[in-house]
Structure formats: C-alpha cells, structure tokens
Amino acid sequence: MVCLTFCVVSKRFRKNYIHRFTATKSWFIFSPWNCLRQRCIYLSTNQYFDYFVMTTILLNCVFLAMSETNEEAEYIFLAVYTWEMVVKSIAKGFILNKYTYLRNPWNWLDFVVITSGYATIGMEVGNLAGLRTFRVLRALKTVSIMPGLKTIINALLHSFKQLAEVMTLTIFCLMVFALFALQVYMGELRNKCVRHQEPNDTQIDWFEWTWNSSNWAFNEAEEPIICGNVTGARLVFLYLADVQSYFR
C-alpha cells in the first residue's frame, strides 16, 4: 500500500531540518489542506515552538526540585504538554499511518508521561500516588526536541548492542569471584559487639563471656549489632552512645 507524504523544511536550532508528514487525514478529519492542520504544521515546525517547550521543561525541572509540590504549577505544565501533543498529533496524525505521532518512538515517553499525569490528578491514596514519580521523566522530553541529543542516545543504544558480549563476560567473571568468596567466607563474618569484661573478674572464661547473649549489644529492632563486616562496623559509630549507656 502506497502512503502519500509531504515534507516541510524549516530552521531548527540554526540548521535546516526536514519534517515529513503523511498526506492522509489526521484524526480522520483534518486533510493536508485543512486550515487548522496547516496552522498546527506551522507551529510544530517552528523553532520558537521548540524553544517554548524547552523553557517549559526547564521550569518544570525547577519546580520538581522543590521540597513542596505546587499542584497549580503541575496542572499548568500538564496543560502545556497536552497542548504540545495535540498540536503535533493534528499536524502528523496520531498512530494509523507512517510518520504519525506515535510511530515515532521518541514520542512514546511523552505520551506515557502525559497520560500518567492525568491518572494522578486528585489521587492521593493507594498505588496511584506512586505514579507521581513519572513526573521526573518529563526532563527527558528534551531528548525528543533536540536532534543532537537524539544522535547521542542512538549511538549509545547501538553501542550497548555491540558490547552485549563484553558485558556478559564481565558479569560471568564477577560471578566466579563472588561464588569463590561466598564459599570461603560464608558464616565467618558474624562477630557481635560485646561489652568489655571486668578487668578484675578472672573467674569467667572469655569464650563463655563473648557467646553469652546477655553481653551483646542490640539495636532498636532487638537485633545484635554485627561488627564482623564493613557494613556492621559502620553502624557501630551510630549506636556508640546507646551502647555505652546500655553497658553502664
């Protein structure tokens, strides 16, 4: 099946850029000669449209970095992103033909971020509140706007495919050393923090003293503090004040 297309050449970040559109009706309504679609094509290919969207993304990142969430600002940003998606989908078409909005993988992230934003409006309970973390992905919208970033990301993705065998070999070598250390040191790093024995008390054997659980130091969860590994040794300093007061 032959799909008719047309191209629009415009300036984008001081370089000529070719935009390709399908000649079929977008949304089954707007033909290429439709006045509204022509205006949307003009907007989506205008470099100042990209500048406006990038400025919005930067402002959104500033608001995301704040400790308190400004819901009114989030609604404004979501409305701007929705307007951008509507303009591009009217200009290109949504999904049915080639060169439409969702046929471009770079727009998939934008669509997921926008739809998840609407799913979290007014939702404060349950797992739906966790969908608010998708707001952080809005910063990645800059990749779909700047052609230079697209080139870099594409190069990285292609390099991952070529480095798959090297990464597999590296993981295999790490697994060998990990299994070796597990077999050699398994169960050895179990030393616990024990209070000091009285210097004048020579009637109690040191082995019995250290293995007596009443002489161990415990944390708030009633678990003995482990001193036999790096992680447990770091926690000793956090519990030092409590341990000293406990042993007095």
Coordinates of C-alpha atoms in Angstrom, one line a residue:
M1 CA 0.0 0.0 0.0
V2 CA 1.4 3.4 -1.1
C3 CA 1.3 6.1 1.6
L4 CA 1.5 9.6 0.2
T5 CA 3.6 12.0 2.2
F6 CA 4.8 15.6 2.0
C7 CA 7.8 17.4 3.5
V8 CA 8.3 20.7 5.2
V9 CA 11.7 22.3 5.5
S10 CA 12.3 24.7 8.5
K11 CA 15.0 26.1 10.7
R12 CA 15.6 24.1 13.8
F13 CA 18.4 25.2 16.2
R14 CA 20.0 27.2 13.4
K15 CA 20.0 24.3 11.0
N16 CA 17.8 23.2 8.2
Y17 CA 15.6 20.3 9.2
I18 CA 13.2 18.2 7.0
H19 CA 9.9 17.3 8.6
R20 CA 7.9 14.6 6.9
F21 CA 4.1 14.3 7.2
T22 CA 1.5 11.8 6.0
A23 CA -0.9 13.2 3.3
T24 CA -3.8 11.2 4.8
K25 CA -6.4 12.9 7.1
S26 CA -5.2 13.2 10.6
W27 CA -7.8 12.1 13.2
F28 CA -9.9 11.2 10.2
I29 CA -10.9 14.8 9.9
F30 CA -8.0 17.2 9.0
S31 CA -6.7 16.9 5.5
P32 CA -3.4 18.5 4.5
W33 CA -5.3 21.5 3.1
N34 CA -7.3 22.0 6.3
C35 CA -6.7 25.4 7.8
L36 CA -6.3 24.1 11.4
R37 CA -3.9 21.4 10.4
Q38 CA -1.8 23.8 8.4
R39 CA -1.5 26.1 11.4
C40 CA -0.5 23.1 13.6
I41 CA 2.1 22.1 11.0
Y42 CA 3.4 25.7 11.1
L43 CA 3.6 25.6 14.9
S44 CA 5.2 22.2 15.2
T45 CA 7.9 23.0 12.7
N46 CA 8.7 26.5 14.1
Q47 CA 11.9 26.7 16.1
Y48 CA 10.3 29.1 18.6
F49 CA 7.8 26.3 19.4
D50 CA 10.8 24.2 20.4
Y51 CA 12.2 27.0 22.4
F52 CA 8.9 27.5 24.2
V53 CA 8.7 23.7 25.1
M54 CA 12.3 23.6 26.3
T55 CA 11.7 26.6 28.5
T56 CA 8.6 24.9 29.9
I57 CA 10.6 21.7 30.6
L58 CA 13.4 23.7 32.4
L59 CA 10.8 25.5 34.6
N60 CA 9.2 22.2 35.3
C61 CA 12.5 20.8 36.5
V62 CA 12.9 23.7 38.8
F63 CA 9.5 23.0 40.4
L64 CA 10.3 19.3 40.6
A65 CA 13.4 20.1 42.6
M66 CA 11.4 21.9 45.2
S67 CA 10.6 20.2 48.5
E68 CA 6.9 21.1 48.4
T69 CA 4.8 20.2 45.4
N70 CA 2.9 23.1 43.7
E71 CA -0.2 21.4 42.3
E72 CA -1.3 24.5 40.4
A73 CA 2.0 24.7 38.6
E74 CA 1.8 21.0 37.8
Y75 CA -1.6 21.5 36.2
I76 CA -0.2 24.3 34.1
F77 CA 2.8 22.2 32.9
L78 CA 0.5 19.3 32.2
A79 CA -1.8 21.6 30.1
V80 CA 1.2 22.8 28.1
Y81 CA 2.4 19.3 27.4
T82 CA -1.1 18.3 26.4
W83 CA -1.3 21.2 24.0
E84 CA 2.0 20.2 22.5
M85 CA 0.8 16.7 22.0
V86 CA -2.5 17.8 20.4
V87 CA -0.7 20.2 18.0
K88 CA 1.8 17.5 16.9
S89 CA -0.9 14.8 16.6
I90 CA -3.1 17.1 14.5
A91 CA -0.2 18.0 12.3
K92 CA 1.2 14.5 11.9
G93 CA -1.8 12.2 12.6
F94 CA -2.0 10.1 15.7
I95 CA -1.0 6.5 15.0
L96 CA -2.5 4.8 11.9
N97 CA -0.1 5.8 9.1
K98 CA 3.6 6.3 8.8
Y99 CA 5.3 9.4 10.2
T100 CA 2.4 9.9 12.6
Y101 CA 2.9 11.0 16.2
L102 CA 3.1 7.6 17.9
R103 CA 5.0 6.0 15.1
N104 CA 8.0 8.0 16.4
P105 CA 9.5 6.1 19.4
W106 CA 10.7 9.4 20.8
N107 CA 7.1 10.4 21.4
W108 CA 6.2 7.3 23.4
L109 CA 7.8 8.7 26.5
D110 CA 5.9 12.0 26.1
F111 CA 2.6 10.1 25.7
V112 CA 3.2 7.9 28.8
V113 CA 4.2 11.0 30.9
I114 CA 1.1 12.9 29.9
T115 CA -1.3 10.0 30.4
S116 CA 0.1 9.2 33.8
G117 CA -0.2 12.9 34.8
Y118 CA -3.9 12.8 34.1
A119 CA -4.2 9.5 36.0
T120 CA -2.7 11.1 39.2
I121 CA -4.9 14.1 39.2
G122 CA -6.8 14.1 42.5
M123 CA -5.4 10.7 43.5
E124 CA -3.7 10.7 46.9
V125 CA -4.3 7.1 48.1
G126 CA -3.2 3.7 47.1
N127 CA -0.6 2.8 44.5
L128 CA -1.9 5.6 42.2
A129 CA 0.0 8.1 44.3
G130 CA 3.2 6.2 43.2
L131 CA 2.5 7.2 39.6
R132 CA 3.6 10.8 40.5
T133 CA 7.2 9.6 40.2
F134 CA 6.6 9.6 36.4
R135 CA 6.8 13.4 36.6
V136 CA 10.6 13.1 36.9
L137 CA 10.6 11.6 33.3
R138 CA 9.4 15.0 32.0
A139 CA 13.0 16.1 32.0
L140 CA 13.7 13.5 29.3
K141 CA 11.4 15.3 26.9
T142 CA 14.4 17.4 25.9
V143 CA 15.7 14.4 24.0
S144 CA 12.8 14.3 21.7
I145 CA 13.2 18.0 20.8
M146 CA 17.0 18.4 20.3
P147 CA 18.3 16.5 17.2
G148 CA 21.8 16.4 18.7
L149 CA 20.7 14.6 21.8
K150 CA 18.8 12.1 19.6
T151 CA 22.1 11.3 17.8
I152 CA 24.0 10.7 21.1
I153 CA 21.3 8.5 22.5
N154 CA 21.0 6.4 19.3
A155 CA 24.8 6.0 19.3
L156 CA 24.7 4.8 23.0
L157 CA 21.9 2.3 22.2
H158 CA 23.8 0.9 19.3
S159 CA 27.0 0.6 21.3
F160 CA 25.1 -1.4 24.0
K161 CA 24.1 -4.0 21.4
Q162 CA 27.7 -4.3 20.3
L163 CA 29.0 -4.5 23.9
A164 CA 26.5 -7.2 25.0
E165 CA 29.1 -10.0 24.7
V166 CA 31.7 -8.0 26.7
M167 CA 29.2 -7.2 29.4
T168 CA 28.2 -10.9 29.6
L169 CA 31.8 -11.9 30.0
T170 CA 32.3 -9.3 32.7
I171 CA 29.3 -10.4 34.7
F172 CA 30.4 -14.1 34.4
C173 CA 33.9 -13.2 35.8
L174 CA 32.3 -11.3 38.7
M175 CA 30.0 -14.2 39.5
V176 CA 33.1 -16.5 39.7
F177 CA 34.8 -14.3 42.3
A178 CA 31.5 -13.8 44.1
L179 CA 30.9 -17.6 44.4
F180 CA 34.5 -18.1 45.5
A181 CA 34.2 -15.5 48.3
L182 CA 30.9 -16.9 49.3
Q183 CA 32.3 -20.4 49.8
V184 CA 35.4 -19.2 51.6
Y185 CA 34.0 -16.6 53.9
M186 CA 30.4 -17.9 54.4
G187 CA 29.5 -17.7 58.1
E188 CA 32.8 -16.1 59.1
L189 CA 31.6 -12.5 59.4
R190 CA 29.3 -12.9 62.4
N191 CA 31.2 -11.1 65.2
K192 CA 29.0 -9.2 67.5
C193 CA 29.6 -6.2 69.7
V194 CA 30.3 -7.4 73.2
R195 CA 30.8 -5.3 76.3
H196 CA 34.2 -5.4 78.0
Q197 CA 34.8 -7.9 80.8
E198 CA 35.7 -6.5 84.1
P199 CA 39.5 -6.4 84.4
N200 CA 39.5 -7.9 87.9
D201 CA 37.0 -10.7 87.0
T202 CA 39.2 -13.7 86.2
Q203 CA 36.6 -16.4 87.1
I204 CA 34.7 -16.2 83.8
D205 CA 36.1 -17.7 80.6
W206 CA 36.4 -15.2 77.7
F207 CA 34.8 -17.6 75.3
E208 CA 31.8 -18.1 77.5
W209 CA 31.6 -14.3 78.1
T210 CA 31.5 -13.5 74.3
W211 CA 29.0 -16.2 73.5
N212 CA 26.6 -15.1 76.3
S213 CA 23.8 -13.2 74.5
S214 CA 23.2 -11.1 77.6
N215 CA 26.5 -9.4 77.0
W216 CA 25.8 -8.5 73.4
A217 CA 24.7 -5.0 72.2
F218 CA 21.3 -4.8 70.5
N219 CA 19.8 -2.1 68.2
E220 CA 16.2 -0.7 68.3
A221 CA 14.9 -3.8 66.5
E222 CA 16.3 -6.1 69.2
E223 CA 18.9 -7.4 66.7
P224 CA 22.5 -7.9 67.7
I225 CA 24.9 -5.3 66.2
I226 CA 27.2 -7.1 63.8
C227 CA 30.9 -6.0 63.8
G228 CA 32.3 -8.6 61.6
N229 CA 31.8 -6.8 58.3
V230 CA 32.2 -3.3 56.9
T231 CA 28.5 -2.5 56.9
G232 CA 28.1 -3.6 60.5
A233 CA 31.3 -1.8 61.6
R234 CA 29.9 1.5 60.2
L235 CA 26.8 1.1 62.3
V236 CA 28.8 0.8 65.5
F237 CA 29.5 4.5 65.5
L238 CA 25.8 5.3 65.1
Y239 CA 25.0 3.2 68.2
L240 CA 28.0 4.1 70.3
A241 CA 26.2 6.5 72.6
D242 CA 23.3 4.0 73.2
V243 CA 25.8 1.1 73.7
Q244 CA 27.8 3.0 76.3
S245 CA 24.6 3.9 78.2
Y246 CA 23.4 0.4 78.0
F247 CA 26.5 -1.2 79.4
R248 CA 26.8 1.2 82.3

